[in-house]
XYZ file of C-alpha atoms in Angstrom:
661
model
C 6.939 76.299 9.757
C 6.658 75.019 13.257
C 8.988 76.190 15.724
C 11.062 73.988 17.985
C 9.047 74.687 20.991
C 6.106 73.229 19.282
C 7.819 70.004 18.739
C 8.285 69.547 22.339
C 4.901 70.576 23.788
C 3.129 67.301 24.533
C -0.778 67.873 24.280
C -1.164 64.146 25.030
C 0.875 63.348 28.104
C -0.169 59.599 27.860
C 2.007 59.093 24.600
C 5.521 58.668 24.797
C 7.041 60.499 22.057
C 10.174 59.558 20.047
C 11.531 57.275 22.719
C 13.482 60.262 24.250
C 14.525 60.123 27.669
C 13.545 62.593 30.334
C 16.092 65.403 29.880
C 18.417 66.301 32.819
C 18.095 69.992 33.491
C 21.857 70.200 34.371
C 22.794 68.646 30.955
C 23.874 70.631 28.269
C 24.117 68.013 25.393
C 23.780 69.048 21.888
C 22.780 66.253 19.325
C 24.109 66.080 15.828
C 22.984 64.238 12.960
C 25.119 62.176 10.854
C 27.756 64.241 8.564
C 26.089 63.106 5.364
C 22.664 64.830 6.113
C 22.179 68.597 6.082
C 19.315 69.362 8.761
C 17.344 72.448 8.665
C 17.251 72.686 12.665
C 19.225 71.071 15.464
C 17.547 69.612 18.319
C 18.816 70.319 21.911
C 17.944 68.569 25.107
C 18.581 71.216 27.751
C 19.317 74.712 26.776
C 16.536 75.202 24.281
C 14.714 78.430 24.692
C 11.043 78.074 24.226
C 10.730 82.004 24.061
C 13.189 82.534 21.346
C 12.572 79.777 18.808
C 14.864 81.525 16.092
C 17.897 81.235 18.242
C 20.078 78.800 17.002
C 22.514 76.857 19.334
C 26.249 77.232 18.385
C 27.448 74.437 15.835
C 30.927 75.186 15.856
C 32.799 71.975 15.133
C 35.874 73.120 16.739
C 34.039 73.031 20.373
C 36.120 70.612 22.325
C 33.164 69.827 24.787
C 30.944 68.113 21.741
C 30.030 64.640 22.550
C 29.228 61.780 20.114
C 25.675 61.513 18.936
C 23.387 58.790 20.404
C 22.893 56.183 17.699
C 19.673 54.903 18.782
C 18.011 58.345 18.531
C 19.123 58.941 14.934
C 15.809 57.633 13.682
C 13.651 60.023 15.723
C 15.940 62.989 14.688
C 15.709 62.094 11.316
C 11.802 62.077 11.523
C 11.773 65.411 12.986
C 13.996 66.869 10.375
C 11.783 65.436 7.732
C 8.780 67.212 9.088
C 10.618 70.462 9.461
C 12.036 70.442 5.947
C 8.610 69.643 4.250
C 6.586 72.320 6.074
C 3.828 69.684 7.328
C 2.238 69.840 10.713
C 3.202 66.702 12.376
C 0.568 64.841 14.336
C 2.019 64.125 17.927
C 0.088 60.629 17.956
C 2.070 59.713 14.826
C 5.364 61.090 15.641
C 6.621 57.679 16.290
C 7.937 56.002 13.088
C 6.653 52.526 12.058
C 9.028 49.829 13.204
C 10.942 47.789 10.532
C 9.925 44.321 10.021
C 12.896 42.811 11.605
C 12.548 44.758 14.788
C 9.105 43.818 15.206
C 10.133 40.101 14.833
C 12.908 40.751 17.448
C 10.323 42.332 19.696
C 7.944 39.149 19.440
C 10.811 36.818 20.065
C 11.779 38.794 23.077
C 8.248 38.963 24.456
C 7.267 35.437 23.720
C 10.385 33.318 24.072
C 10.551 30.864 26.882
C 14.048 31.730 28.449
C 16.017 35.026 28.625
C 18.377 35.620 25.653
C 21.786 37.086 26.477
C 22.003 40.773 26.227
C 25.333 42.803 25.813
C 25.839 45.819 28.186
C 23.924 48.986 27.019
C 21.366 47.094 25.213
C 18.303 48.968 24.571
C 15.822 46.252 25.710
C 17.380 45.373 29.139
C 16.273 42.066 30.866
C 17.318 42.052 34.343
C 17.727 38.993 36.358
C 15.334 40.527 38.809
C 12.593 40.878 36.306
C 9.680 38.585 36.920
C 8.856 38.151 33.265
C 11.004 38.471 30.410
C 9.024 41.038 28.748
C 8.950 43.536 31.721
C 11.382 45.884 30.211
C 10.041 45.464 26.540
C 7.774 47.750 24.912
C 4.166 46.289 25.190
C 2.916 44.148 22.242
C 0.205 46.659 21.350
C 2.710 49.108 20.299
C 3.237 46.861 17.053
C -0.370 46.925 16.084
C -0.840 50.885 16.278
C -1.120 51.407 12.404
C -4.086 49.358 11.566
C -6.287 52.160 9.966
C -5.589 51.143 6.268
C -5.781 48.001 4.337
C -1.945 47.766 4.049
C -1.349 48.311 7.667
C -3.985 45.647 8.516
C -2.282 43.124 6.352
C 1.170 43.899 8.236
C -0.850 43.432 11.487
C -2.087 39.915 10.234
C 1.565 38.975 9.386
C 2.741 39.907 12.998
C -0.055 37.890 14.280
C 0.814 34.663 12.366
C 4.324 35.383 13.234
C 3.292 35.649 16.974
C 1.434 32.208 16.616
C 4.565 30.669 15.041
C 6.768 31.961 17.879
C 4.173 30.466 20.466
C 3.949 27.010 18.871
C 7.854 26.978 19.103
C 7.700 27.835 22.749
C 4.834 25.187 23.302
C 6.930 22.547 21.389
C 9.880 23.540 23.686
C 7.825 22.872 26.708
C 6.628 19.387 25.247
C 10.231 18.479 24.652
C 11.175 19.255 28.356
C 8.405 17.194 29.486
C 9.495 14.203 27.113
C 12.965 14.477 28.395
C 11.821 14.261 31.981
C 9.924 11.128 30.779
C 13.384 9.734 29.734
C 12.610 9.883 25.849
C 15.562 10.479 23.771
C 16.264 13.824 21.834
C 15.901 12.095 18.516
C 12.647 10.226 19.181
C 11.087 13.248 20.686
C 12.083 15.387 17.664
C 10.595 12.649 15.172
C 7.458 12.369 17.285
C 6.916 16.245 17.491
C 6.595 16.296 13.700
C 3.479 14.326 13.864
C 1.819 16.465 16.693
C 1.184 19.699 15.251
C -2.708 19.426 16.153
C -1.920 18.457 19.818
C 0.829 21.398 20.007
C -2.170 23.866 19.021
C -4.496 22.130 21.445
C -2.173 22.710 24.214
C -1.538 26.238 23.220
C -5.259 26.978 22.936
C -5.891 25.408 26.437
C -3.173 27.301 27.763
C -4.519 30.415 26.430
C -8.042 29.698 27.655
C -6.753 28.958 31.264
C -5.861 32.760 31.697
C -9.614 33.425 32.073
C -9.474 31.135 35.260
C -8.709 33.046 38.534
C -6.466 30.434 39.834
C -4.241 30.622 36.616
C -4.814 34.288 35.730
C -1.451 35.065 37.382
C 0.374 32.354 35.693
C 2.654 32.897 32.639
C 1.831 31.118 29.511
C 4.881 28.421 30.022
C 3.569 27.522 33.266
C -0.075 27.101 31.970
C 1.228 25.066 29.001
C 3.279 22.812 31.253
C 0.431 22.240 33.346
C -1.760 21.232 30.369
C 0.608 18.649 29.334
C 1.035 17.204 32.812
C -2.826 16.960 33.348
C -3.119 15.198 29.965
C -0.768 12.377 31.032
C 0.377 12.351 27.399
C 4.262 11.486 28.171
C 2.968 8.190 30.181
C 0.667 7.268 27.168
C 3.400 7.709 24.642
C 5.432 5.477 26.792
C 2.815 2.758 27.206
C 1.860 2.939 23.325
C 5.636 2.530 22.508
C 5.762 -0.627 24.584
C 2.782 -2.060 22.817
C 4.871 -1.868 19.484
C 3.305 1.656 17.985
C 5.574 3.595 15.940
C 5.856 7.391 16.459
C 3.951 7.864 13.438
C 1.082 5.905 14.604
C 1.289 7.447 18.052
C 1.244 11.068 16.733
C -1.784 10.381 14.547
C -3.612 8.813 17.408
C -2.861 11.526 19.701
C -4.048 14.195 16.978
C -7.173 12.064 16.410
C -8.295 11.943 20.002
C -8.684 15.886 20.106
C -7.604 15.968 23.574
C -9.395 12.752 24.748
C -6.385 10.665 25.254
C -8.065 8.161 27.730
C -10.060 6.744 24.559
C -6.794 5.681 22.965
C -5.688 3.535 25.968
C -9.339 2.110 26.126
C -9.458 1.021 22.593
C -5.823 -0.359 22.461
C -6.845 -2.676 25.448
C -10.020 -3.720 23.562
C -7.944 -4.721 20.526
C -5.737 -6.685 22.663
C -8.692 -8.598 23.878
C -9.830 -9.741 20.442
C -6.101 -11.019 19.789
C -5.054 -8.178 17.732
C -1.167 -8.317 17.407
C 0.989 -5.692 18.712
C 2.448 -4.719 15.340
C -1.149 -4.109 14.071
C -2.549 -2.204 16.954
C -1.492 1.140 15.554
C -2.291 0.277 12.069
C -5.744 -0.875 13.084
C -6.646 2.281 14.800
C -5.048 4.796 12.422
C -6.844 3.131 9.270
C -10.057 2.501 10.774
C -11.479 6.140 10.470
C -11.830 9.332 12.307
C -14.749 8.207 14.561
C -13.309 5.078 15.790
C -12.107 6.770 19.124
C -15.568 7.933 19.670
C -16.949 4.260 19.661
C -17.973 2.579 22.753
C -16.851 -0.930 23.665
C -20.420 -2.208 23.526
C -20.894 -1.083 19.951
C -17.652 -2.795 18.981
C -18.614 -5.930 20.946
C -21.759 -6.060 18.813
C -19.959 -6.143 15.611
C -17.789 -8.923 16.833
C -20.822 -11.252 17.973
C -22.436 -10.612 14.613
C -19.420 -11.733 12.651
C -18.853 -14.584 14.907
C -22.545 -15.837 14.329
C -22.052 -15.947 10.638
C -19.160 -18.034 10.363
C -16.182 -15.905 11.306
C -14.411 -17.655 14.163
C -13.422 -15.753 17.233
C -9.948 -16.804 16.705
C -10.010 -15.170 13.334
C -11.566 -11.807 14.477
C -8.283 -10.261 15.279
C -6.756 -11.123 11.972
C -9.773 -10.007 10.260
C -9.897 -6.603 12.086
C -6.088 -5.951 11.644
C -6.406 -6.602 7.806
C -9.645 -4.568 7.336
C -9.897 -1.946 10.096
C -12.902 -0.391 8.186
C -15.073 -2.791 9.842
C -14.707 -1.088 13.105
C -16.313 2.245 11.905
C -19.268 0.713 10.229
C -22.583 0.534 12.168
C -24.265 -2.730 12.792
C -27.066 -2.139 10.212
C -24.433 -1.390 7.561
C -22.489 -4.448 8.379
C -25.548 -6.554 8.296
C -26.339 -5.296 4.869
C -22.679 -6.244 3.565
C -22.944 -9.680 5.130
C -26.528 -10.379 3.609
C -25.008 -9.414 0.191
C -22.860 -12.619 0.095
C -25.156 -14.769 1.922
C -27.876 -14.161 -0.793
C -25.462 -15.729 -3.432
C -25.885 -18.989 -1.880
C -22.968 -19.189 0.441
C -23.448 -20.897 3.825
C -21.760 -19.912 7.004
C -18.837 -21.893 6.514
C -17.959 -20.450 3.088
C -18.580 -16.859 4.235
C -16.161 -17.330 7.251
C -13.245 -18.724 5.151
C -13.841 -16.166 2.604
C -13.623 -13.221 5.169
C -10.672 -14.955 6.609
C -9.018 -15.370 3.287
C -9.507 -11.749 2.051
C -11.112 -9.668 4.686
C -11.071 -6.607 2.626
C -13.918 -8.132 0.488
C -16.273 -7.331 3.437
C -15.344 -3.773 4.472
C -13.144 -2.072 1.878
C -15.610 -1.897 -1.211
C -19.014 -0.232 -1.447
C -21.955 -2.319 -2.063
C -22.758 -0.463 -5.341
C -19.415 -1.331 -6.565
C -19.727 -4.938 -5.652
C -23.164 -5.166 -7.457
C -21.684 -3.861 -10.619
C -18.835 -6.493 -10.496
C -21.437 -9.248 -9.779
C -23.451 -8.114 -12.841
C -20.434 -7.936 -14.945
C -19.517 -11.704 -14.335
C -23.060 -12.633 -15.079
C -22.350 -11.549 -18.721
C -20.109 -14.482 -19.113
C -22.991 -16.967 -18.545
C -22.436 -17.557 -14.912
C -25.341 -17.881 -12.357
C -25.680 -16.035 -9.146
C -24.827 -19.415 -7.363
C -21.682 -19.809 -9.589
C -20.513 -16.332 -8.744
C -20.946 -16.878 -5.090
C -19.001 -20.201 -5.282
C -16.367 -18.231 -7.387
C -16.116 -15.312 -4.645
C -15.888 -17.814 -1.836
C -12.764 -19.386 -3.583
C -11.268 -16.328 -4.717
C -12.597 -13.178 -3.151
C -9.842 -11.134 -4.523
C -11.886 -10.723 -7.680
C -13.597 -7.848 -5.966
C -10.298 -5.973 -5.840
C -10.429 -5.545 -9.706
C -11.749 -2.399 -11.587
C -14.277 -3.187 -14.225
C -13.249 -0.159 -16.522
C -9.531 -0.312 -15.455
C -8.897 -4.080 -15.465
C -11.550 -6.250 -16.476
C -12.653 -4.734 -19.753
C -9.226 -4.400 -21.141
C -8.235 -7.888 -20.164
C -11.412 -9.353 -21.846
C -10.757 -7.401 -24.988
C -7.095 -8.763 -25.266
C -8.282 -12.395 -24.755
C -10.968 -11.801 -27.461
C -7.962 -10.667 -29.823
C -6.195 -13.773 -28.972
C -9.075 -15.825 -30.178
C -10.569 -16.914 -26.966
C -14.324 -17.160 -26.994
C -16.941 -16.383 -24.137
C -17.219 -19.963 -23.294
C -13.420 -20.211 -23.049
C -13.214 -17.229 -20.795
C -16.142 -18.766 -18.649
C -13.960 -21.953 -18.313
C -10.808 -19.742 -17.399
C -12.604 -17.839 -14.801
C -14.081 -21.099 -13.434
C -10.892 -22.889 -13.155
C -8.515 -20.020 -12.505
C -10.416 -16.770 -11.375
C -7.157 -15.209 -10.240
C -6.402 -14.819 -13.814
C -8.802 -11.752 -13.725
C -6.507 -10.271 -11.004
C -3.457 -10.043 -12.914
C -2.139 -6.872 -14.469
C -2.382 -7.093 -18.351
C 0.688 -5.008 -19.371
C 3.154 -6.289 -16.936
C 2.212 -9.728 -16.458
C -0.016 -11.285 -19.208
C 1.176 -9.547 -22.480
C 4.972 -10.415 -21.799
C 4.164 -14.004 -21.349
C 2.078 -14.055 -24.522
C 4.813 -12.320 -26.573
C 7.193 -14.735 -25.365
C 5.393 -17.937 -26.473
C 4.966 -16.143 -29.862
C 8.683 -15.622 -30.031
C 9.379 -19.364 -29.326
C 7.160 -20.432 -32.293
C 3.475 -20.929 -30.750
C 0.804 -19.570 -33.039
C -1.909 -17.279 -31.864
C -4.568 -20.331 -32.032
C -2.075 -22.394 -30.048
C -1.875 -19.690 -27.351
C -5.466 -19.520 -26.967
C -5.888 -23.169 -26.751
C -2.956 -23.352 -24.115
C -4.785 -20.737 -21.856
C -8.175 -22.227 -22.046
C -6.822 -25.614 -21.411
C -4.297 -24.545 -18.704
C -5.204 -21.013 -17.293
C -2.846 -21.363 -14.658
C 0.145 -20.630 -17.090
C -0.490 -16.998 -16.876
C 0.032 -17.234 -12.860
C 3.587 -18.626 -13.141
C 6.563 -16.309 -13.409
C 8.070 -15.602 -16.615
C 11.784 -15.520 -15.597
C 11.541 -17.896 -12.533
C 9.318 -20.766 -14.102
C 8.546 -20.419 -17.938
C 11.844 -19.501 -19.270
C 13.675 -22.140 -17.113
C 11.548 -24.776 -18.211
C 12.065 -23.764 -21.962
C 15.728 -23.738 -21.544
C 15.682 -27.207 -19.947
C 13.764 -28.812 -22.656
C 15.900 -27.419 -25.483
C 19.361 -27.916 -23.556
C 18.829 -31.122 -21.779
C 15.758 -32.903 -22.903
C 17.019 -32.639 -26.469
C 13.911 -30.846 -28.061
C 14.855 -29.120 -31.353
C 14.381 -25.215 -31.671
C 11.814 -25.945 -34.515
C 9.746 -28.316 -32.125
C 9.663 -26.231 -28.991
C 6.714 -24.162 -29.940
C 4.783 -27.581 -30.650
C 5.811 -28.842 -27.435
C 4.651 -25.981 -25.374
C 1.319 -25.843 -27.213
C 0.645 -29.626 -26.623
C 1.864 -29.764 -23.122
C 1.528 -26.310 -21.253
C 1.227 -28.589 -17.995
C 4.896 -29.129 -17.998
C 5.320 -25.402 -16.648
C 3.493 -26.689 -13.444
C 6.080 -29.078 -12.522
C 9.351 -28.638 -10.754
C 12.537 -29.130 -12.868
C 14.647 -30.625 -10.215
C 12.010 -32.747 -8.436
C 10.104 -33.764 -11.593
C 11.184 -33.185 -14.973
C 14.998 -33.985 -14.464
C 14.000 -37.201 -12.471
C 11.866 -38.383 -15.603
C 14.645 -37.280 -18.197
C 17.169 -39.338 -16.096
C 14.957 -42.421 -16.113
C 14.615 -42.401 -19.952
C 18.031 -41.836 -20.573
C 18.783 -44.971 -18.273
C 16.747 -46.911 -20.562
C 19.378 -46.335 -23.324
C 17.413 -43.825 -25.249
C 20.025 -40.939 -26.648
C 19.043 -37.276 -25.877
C 18.057 -36.164 -29.400
C 15.789 -39.367 -29.666
C 14.336 -38.428 -26.459
C 13.779 -35.168 -27.775
C 11.745 -36.420 -30.561
C 9.663 -38.464 -28.347
C 8.872 -35.436 -26.349
C 7.822 -33.573 -29.416
C 5.533 -36.358 -30.143
C 4.083 -36.691 -26.821
C 5.323 -33.856 -24.346
C 3.299 -35.452 -21.435
C 5.838 -38.101 -21.449
C 7.786 -36.018 -18.553
C 4.642 -35.819 -16.565
C 4.171 -39.344 -15.232
C 5.583 -40.595 -12.103
C 8.460 -43.232 -12.297
C 6.262 -45.646 -10.333
C 3.850 -45.774 -12.885
C 6.231 -45.796 -16.004
C 8.486 -48.741 -14.472
C 5.777 -51.378 -14.369
C 4.744 -50.601 -17.810
C 8.333 -50.793 -19.271
C 8.940 -53.947 -17.479
C 5.705 -55.622 -18.715
C 6.710 -54.492 -22.341
C 10.235 -55.735 -22.275
C 9.692 -59.052 -20.173
C 5.983 -60.269 -21.032
C 5.332 -58.776 -24.247
C 8.967 -59.294 -25.307
C 9.027 -56.144 -27.202
C 11.973 -54.128 -28.206
C 13.072 -50.460 -27.186
C 12.170 -49.048 -30.411
C 8.581 -49.816 -29.977
C 8.508 -47.168 -27.059
C 10.326 -44.664 -29.177
C 8.012 -45.063 -32.175
C 5.022 -45.004 -29.970
C 5.781 -42.932 -26.573
C 1.947 -42.718 -25.859
C 2.224 -46.339 -24.642
C 2.899 -44.919 -21.104
C -0.332 -42.829 -21.204
C -2.735 -46.272 -21.073
C -3.508 -47.997 -18.147
C -1.569 -51.280 -17.489
C -4.547 -53.348 -15.894
C -7.246 -51.643 -17.875
C -6.051 -51.688 -21.430
C -2.384 -52.928 -22.032
C -2.544 -56.366 -20.134
C -6.085 -57.407 -21.542
C -5.457 -56.616 -25.228
C -1.965 -58.331 -25.145
C -3.945 -61.482 -23.719
C -6.375 -61.306 -26.701
C -3.453 -61.099 -29.235
C -1.432 -63.993 -27.491
C -4.409 -66.206 -27.507
C -5.200 -65.315 -31.092
C -1.716 -65.627 -31.889
C -1.652 -62.104 -33.450
C 1.231 -59.600 -33.345
C 0.319 -55.929 -33.803
C 2.480 -52.815 -33.171
C 1.690 -50.761 -30.117
C -0.298 -48.080 -31.880
C -2.596 -50.501 -33.520
C -3.037 -52.515 -30.428
C -3.814 -49.532 -28.176
C -4.808 -46.551 -30.214
C -8.282 -47.700 -30.896
C -11.578 -48.234 -28.880
C -12.596 -51.833 -27.581
C -15.049 -52.237 -30.368
C -12.497 -51.209 -33.137
C -9.923 -53.592 -31.418
C -12.368 -56.572 -31.429
C -13.123 -56.020 -35.340
C -9.481 -55.489 -36.148
C -8.584 -58.961 -34.210
C -11.630 -60.676 -35.869
C -10.595 -59.497 -39.305
C -7.010 -60.817 -38.807
C -8.206 -64.079 -37.440
C -10.615 -64.504 -40.483
C -8.069 -63.820 -43.003
C -5.567 -66.321 -41.450
C -8.324 -69.173 -41.433
C -9.139 -68.475 -45.039
C -5.411 -68.704 -45.964
C -4.945 -72.036 -43.979
C -8.048 -73.654 -45.290
C -7.287 -72.570 -48.740
C -10.653 -70.917 -49.107
C -10.148 -67.473 -50.563
C -13.648 -66.538 -50.570
C -14.246 -67.766 -47.084
C -17.448 -69.108 -45.671
C -20.076 -67.553 -43.445
C -19.747 -70.136 -40.894
C -16.087 -69.665 -40.316
C -16.415 -65.806 -40.041
C -19.464 -66.180 -37.815
C -17.667 -68.767 -35.356
C -14.415 -66.310 -35.370
C -16.051 -63.231 -34.374
C -18.170 -65.051 -31.595
C -14.901 -66.538 -30.196
C -13.485 -63.005 -30.050
C -16.523 -61.454 -28.515
C -16.448 -63.954 -25.707
C -12.918 -62.729 -24.725
C -12.952 -60.937 -21.402
C -12.024 -57.178 -22.177
C -12.266 -54.220 -19.844
C -14.353 -51.643 -21.164
C -12.036 -48.710 -20.848
C -13.259 -45.233 -22.379
C -10.666 -43.585 -24.422
C -7.073 -43.283 -23.557
C -6.813 -43.809 -19.646
C -3.712 -41.475 -18.654
C -2.188 -42.249 -15.074
C -0.214 -39.678 -13.027
């Protein structure tokens, strides 16, 4: 068992033991432990005799001179009592107990804070207004890392170091906020911007720490060094300038972090983008999306890219639009850009087609890899398209490159095969409306097909509709397709059982406006005296009746009623009358009938070829001559004469049914 005198013999004078103050020889103060502990020895500060360690001081509780124990020494006294009771020999180097986590954090904050914190009188860590540094009266930070002998203690030290870095970041952030306030920035804007500047704050913190090695900054505190770094970087004026150029604070924060301290490159590139007509709202987007090396590229390298694109059909007035929509082009080398341009030119595109394609969809040139584009071109060849056809297809609709083969094209083609569309039909759809291959299958195509099934269109009718009019899939189901169907059933008089037939025969009706086209034609037919239900039957027989312009319908109707002197019922029975050319078929054939005194209905008159019409008229004339001559058998001379007279009639050789819009 150690004596009390051995506890106070200090073989290492450079170590401070137990945080005891230097005892006053005139004082006779006895320290007592709390009442709930029973110590084996009592530590005195003045009258402890070194020669007689067994002598115990008076512990009479009735002594009126006894003072209150000092609370901040209770931990030290408890440690001494622990060693005395256990019989172990305490090491003077380890007599100081480890500080709790909360106290270590408090020491860090007091040592690293930027401003003095208010202290109450009698505080253990006194910060006097006369102190040159806020940590002058605090224990050194090295005292927090004394126990690093074991793995457990090393982990504690790493936690303290991480905590110290966090506190230092907060101090650096406060210095940055003060610089922003001096630059007339609001508190909210500064806080929002600071959330996007973690790398820049670390950069300032590292630079300020490295300045400690310079002789001219060695005597300065960290706060002054960090303030010097921020001022010399001119980051606050740069933020003001970028804000005036319509850059948002996330974009400004990303650019400052991307610059890695070279802030002058941001201003240089922004000026270059403004020189190629990039609009203010796209300046930040172009720089942040271009890639990490964009701030390291010189203006000469970027000028070479612009000159090469301009030489291949991309006009100078389009360059700003192209770069803002596809910033990846700025990060490519000139050799890689040339390989991408040659990929499209080898498909048979000329410079004009290439320039308009890039302007229409700039991402086609810079966003996709060459390997991916080659795979898509090879897949399109499987539909029977030549490389020149694919080139024309991409020049017209470059958005095709945005689709995925496995994720979009193959499921779409499989679904079309399920509907009964052949490969030739797919080739026609791809040629007429290539945007169909850009549509989403589950959200756009499948609901429309199901709607057509619900209104009575069969699967073979749906496949014929899509091949005949593939633009149907690009129309909105709720804004275009459904309103047209409702219009036909409610106002046009089409019955529910006939609506599927009407849609299958005339899918082109969905391409017209209800107000400006379909309703105008409907009112015209109703003005002729046709009832709504009768008009619905006419539309079911010939849905394209609502497609024609009024200026084409009116002359045909007037000729029918005034010249041909036909009743309205003839139009009701044969609404396809309006699909034939007035000058090319109706008038010439009517003149033949008048010259030969023949009366035929409209279907027999118009729904045949010219050769069939001639034979039909000749047979009627022959039968009439036989009847008039009383020669039932007829004669060859009469028939021959009749056919020659009809052949001499002037007819326009019109091929099939001539429809006019």
